[in-house]
Each structure stands twice: as C-alpha cells, then as structure tokens.
Amino acid sequence: MPDYGNDIRFGYFLVPDADAALGILDTAAVLDDAGFDLVGIQDHPYQRRFLDAWTLLSAIATRTEHLTVFPDVASLPLRPPAVLAKAAASLDVLTEGRVELGLGAGAFWDAIAAMGGPRRTPGESVRALQEAVSIIRLMWSGERAIRFDGDFYSVNGVHPGPVPAHPIGVWIGGYKPRMLRLIGKIGDGWLPSLGYIDDDGIASASAAIDDAATAAGRDPARIRRILNVGDEIPRDELSQQLTALALNHGIDTFVLGGAASNEQLTYLAQEVFPRVRDDVAAAR
C-alpha cells in the first residue's frame, strides 16, 4: 500500500475509569507537556465504571493547551447526530480547533438497548451512520436552517451552529466491506484498532477504501488513517513497526495505550516519535 504523504502524528488512548478520574487529567497534562498530538477516549455510556466521554474530553481540553481530543469512537446510537455535532463544534470553538470526531455505528446492542437506544442490524447501522454524517456536516455548515429526512434521523428547519473553529474530521471506525466503502465515499479518516486487524487486513481494507474514494471522485490521500495501536506492539519494536506501518500501509496517526509511567510517556514523545518521523521522512 502507498504512503499517502500525510504528516505523522501520535496520540494516547486513556481509559475513562471513574475511579481514577483525577489521575486521567494529570496524565493528559503529562501527555500535553511531553509533546503528544492527540488523546482518544472510548465512548461506552452504558459502562457503569466509565466517565462520560464528552464530559471527560471537555475536562481534558481545559487542562491542556496543545492536545487534540476525540471520542474513540462516539457511540452513535446513543448520541443523536445533531446534538453530537453541536457538542463537537462547541468544544472545537472553546479549544480553538482541537477536536476531531471519531464515530462508530454501534456495538454491544444489548447494552445500548438497555440504556434506551435502538437495536440495529449491521445493514441498518451503516445506513444510519451515513445519514448521521450528513446531518453532522449540515450542522457545521453555517446555513441559516437545514433539513434532512432520513429513515433513521431527520432534522426539520433547525438552525445549526456554532460553526467549528476548524474543519473537524469525521473519523469512522469499521472493518466490514460496507463500512469501508462508506468511509471511502464520505469519511475524513479510517479508525481501526490493532487486535481486531493485522497487516494483511489493513492492506486489504485500505485498498477497499481507496477504491471507493476513487469511485466517488475523491483523493484517497485525503482520508487519514488513524490506528489504535494500544499496547499491542512491544516497546522495543515500536519505532521500527510504526515506521513500517506508515510507509507500507499509509498509517499517519498512531494512538498508543496501556499502562505507562510519566517518564515512559515522555521518552516516547521525545525519543521514539521523532525517530519514527525522521525515518519516514528519510524514506519518502
């Protein structure tokens, strides 16, 4: 697969454990000071041990100056798209452009239904997500009033706003063919996770996204490739493997995770990440 030439960025995946709430904010401040680019927070509103993702992202944003924050990924069935769009745009304005929107079609349907959300088939989930993205972008459009009549979501004359401080990227998590085609057609980014996909899967999925983008008249290079790495790669192999993923598969954003001390996080940001950037630049 090609290297799309995008800048290389690095983030961290913080678990929204309510029992460690203040520690999460402290870690975010360390990430910000060390030089990380992003922080991702998983969104499982039905998980009783987790803080609400959007509330936590907002708190992280107030404790940091440089980090971009994003839900990794927002649970669409429990977050109506017009309201989700307003939340993302509001935080983007407050942070002067430090928000992106990771979006998922939904999973754990029993838990979603228990919380009052819909239960959808895989096909319904994809169609609902496509409608949601249309509404989200209309809500960011700056138009005086918008309308959208879908099978799952509708808005009728709502006055959208605020307009985000920067063009928020819609990064879609997905692995199956229908979702990959949708990402190529309308997505600003693809957001998979190691552990659910391997090198061969990344290659075939990215090719499917590229084909769909080309068919829709879009430049595949404009679709960012954001990989949740977690702690799947041993730290002593991290630089080499991240460089290979960037050059061989076009991954441009890496979101690490797992337990790490403040010193380890600083070492990653100041030693490992520059090495990856330099190696990728030298090979381009």
JSON list of C-alpha atoms in Angstrom, two decimals, residues 81-86 89 101 103 129-150 153-164 168 170 186 188:
[
{"chain": "A", "resi": 81, "resn": "PRO", "atom": "CA", "xyz": [-26.25, 13.31, 15.37]},
{"chain": "A", "resi": 82, "resn": "ALA", "atom": "CA", "xyz": [-27.49, 16.91, 15.56]},
{"chain": "A", "resi": 83, "resn": "VAL", "atom": "CA", "xyz": [-26.70, 17.06, 19.29]},
{"chain": "A", "resi": 84, "resn": "LEU", "atom": "CA", "xyz": [-23.38, 15.27, 18.77]},
{"chain": "A", "resi": 85, "resn": "ALA", "atom": "CA", "xyz": [-22.45, 17.77, 16.07]},
{"chain": "A", "resi": 86, "resn": "LYS", "atom": "CA", "xyz": [-23.25, 20.68, 18.38]},
{"chain": "A", "resi": 89, "resn": "ALA", "atom": "CA", "xyz": [-18.44, 22.12, 17.38]},
{"chain": "A", "resi": 101, "resn": "LEU", "atom": "CA", "xyz": [-14.86, 13.30, 15.77]},
{"chain": "A", "resi": 103, "resn": "LEU", "atom": "CA", "xyz": [-17.65, 7.90, 15.01]},
{"chain": "A", "resi": 129, "resn": "LEU", "atom": "CA", "xyz": [-24.25, 6.24, 10.15]},
{"chain": "A", "resi": 130, "resn": "GLN", "atom": "CA", "xyz": [-24.35, 7.63, 6.62]},
{"chain": "A", "resi": 131, "resn": "GLU", "atom": "CA", "xyz": [-27.43, 9.68, 7.48]},
{"chain": "A", "resi": 132, "resn": "ALA", "atom": "CA", "xyz": [-25.80, 10.85, 10.71]},
{"chain": "A", "resi": 133, "resn": "VAL", "atom": "CA", "xyz": [-22.69, 12.12, 8.90]},
{"chain": "A", "resi": 134, "resn": "SER", "atom": "CA", "xyz": [-24.91, 14.10, 6.52]},
{"chain": "A", "resi": 135, "resn": "ILE", "atom": "CA", "xyz": [-26.71, 15.75, 9.43]},
{"chain": "A", "resi": 136, "resn": "ILE", "atom": "CA", "xyz": [-23.48, 16.41, 11.34]},
{"chain": "A", "resi": 137, "resn": "ARG", "atom": "CA", "xyz": [-21.97, 18.21, 8.38]},
{"chain": "A", "resi": 138, "resn": "LEU", "atom": "CA", "xyz": [-25.15, 20.21, 7.85]},
{"chain": "A", "resi": 139, "resn": "MET", "atom": "CA", "xyz": [-25.00, 21.25, 11.50]},
{"chain": "A", "resi": 140, "resn": "TRP", "atom": "CA", "xyz": [-21.48, 22.58, 10.88]},
{"chain": "A", "resi": 141, "resn": "SER", "atom": "CA", "xyz": [-22.36, 24.29, 7.60]},
{"chain": "A", "resi": 142, "resn": "GLY", "atom": "CA", "xyz": [-23.22, 27.77, 8.82]},
{"chain": "A", "resi": 143, "resn": "GLU", "atom": "CA", "xyz": [-26.51, 27.65, 6.92]},
{"chain": "A", "resi": 144, "resn": "ARG", "atom": "CA", "xyz": [-29.45, 29.56, 8.36]},
{"chain": "A", "resi": 145, "resn": "ALA", "atom": "CA", "xyz": [-31.68, 26.47, 8.53]},
{"chain": "A", "resi": 146, "resn": "ILE", "atom": "CA", "xyz": [-31.24, 22.85, 7.50]},
{"chain": "A", "resi": 147, "resn": "ARG", "atom": "CA", "xyz": [-33.49, 19.93, 6.64]},
{"chain": "A", "resi": 148, "resn": "PHE", "atom": "CA", "xyz": [-32.75, 16.25, 6.24]},
{"chain": "A", "resi": 149, "resn": "ASP", "atom": "CA", "xyz": [-35.33, 13.48, 6.02]},
{"chain": "A", "resi": 150, "resn": "GLY", "atom": "CA", "xyz": [-33.84, 10.04, 6.55]},
{"chain": "A", "resi": 153, "resn": "TYR", "atom": "CA", "xyz": [-32.54, 10.54, 11.51]},
{"chain": "A", "resi": 154, "resn": "SER", "atom": "CA", "xyz": [-34.30, 13.73, 10.46]},
{"chain": "A", "resi": 155, "resn": "VAL", "atom": "CA", "xyz": [-33.98, 17.45, 11.12]},
{"chain": "A", "resi": 156, "resn": "ASN", "atom": "CA", "xyz": [-36.63, 19.89, 10.02]},
{"chain": "A", "resi": 157, "resn": "GLY", "atom": "CA", "xyz": [-35.69, 23.53, 9.81]},
{"chain": "A", "resi": 158, "resn": "VAL", "atom": "CA", "xyz": [-33.26, 23.51, 12.71]},
{"chain": "A", "resi": 159, "resn": "HIS", "atom": "CA", "xyz": [-30.90, 26.49, 12.95]},
{"chain": "A", "resi": 160, "resn": "PRO", "atom": "CA", "xyz": [-27.42, 24.96, 13.07]},
{"chain": "A", "resi": 161, "resn": "GLY", "atom": "CA", "xyz": [-24.40, 26.25, 14.90]},
{"chain": "A", "resi": 162, "resn": "PRO", "atom": "CA", "xyz": [-21.92, 27.10, 16.10]},
{"chain": "A", "resi": 163, "resn": "VAL", "atom": "CA", "xyz": [-19.58, 26.63, 13.16]},
{"chain": "A", "resi": 164, "resn": "PRO", "atom": "CA", "xyz": [-16.46, 24.75, 14.32]},
{"chain": "A", "resi": 168, "resn": "ILE", "atom": "CA", "xyz": [-13.50, 18.82, 12.13]},
{"chain": "A", "resi": 170, "resn": "VAL", "atom": "CA", "xyz": [-15.10, 12.64, 10.80]},
{"chain": "A", "resi": 186, "resn": "ILE", "atom": "CA", "xyz": [-17.75, 10.16, 2.83]},
{"chain": "A", "resi": 188, "resn": "ASP", "atom": "CA", "xyz": [-12.32, 12.04, 6.55]}
]
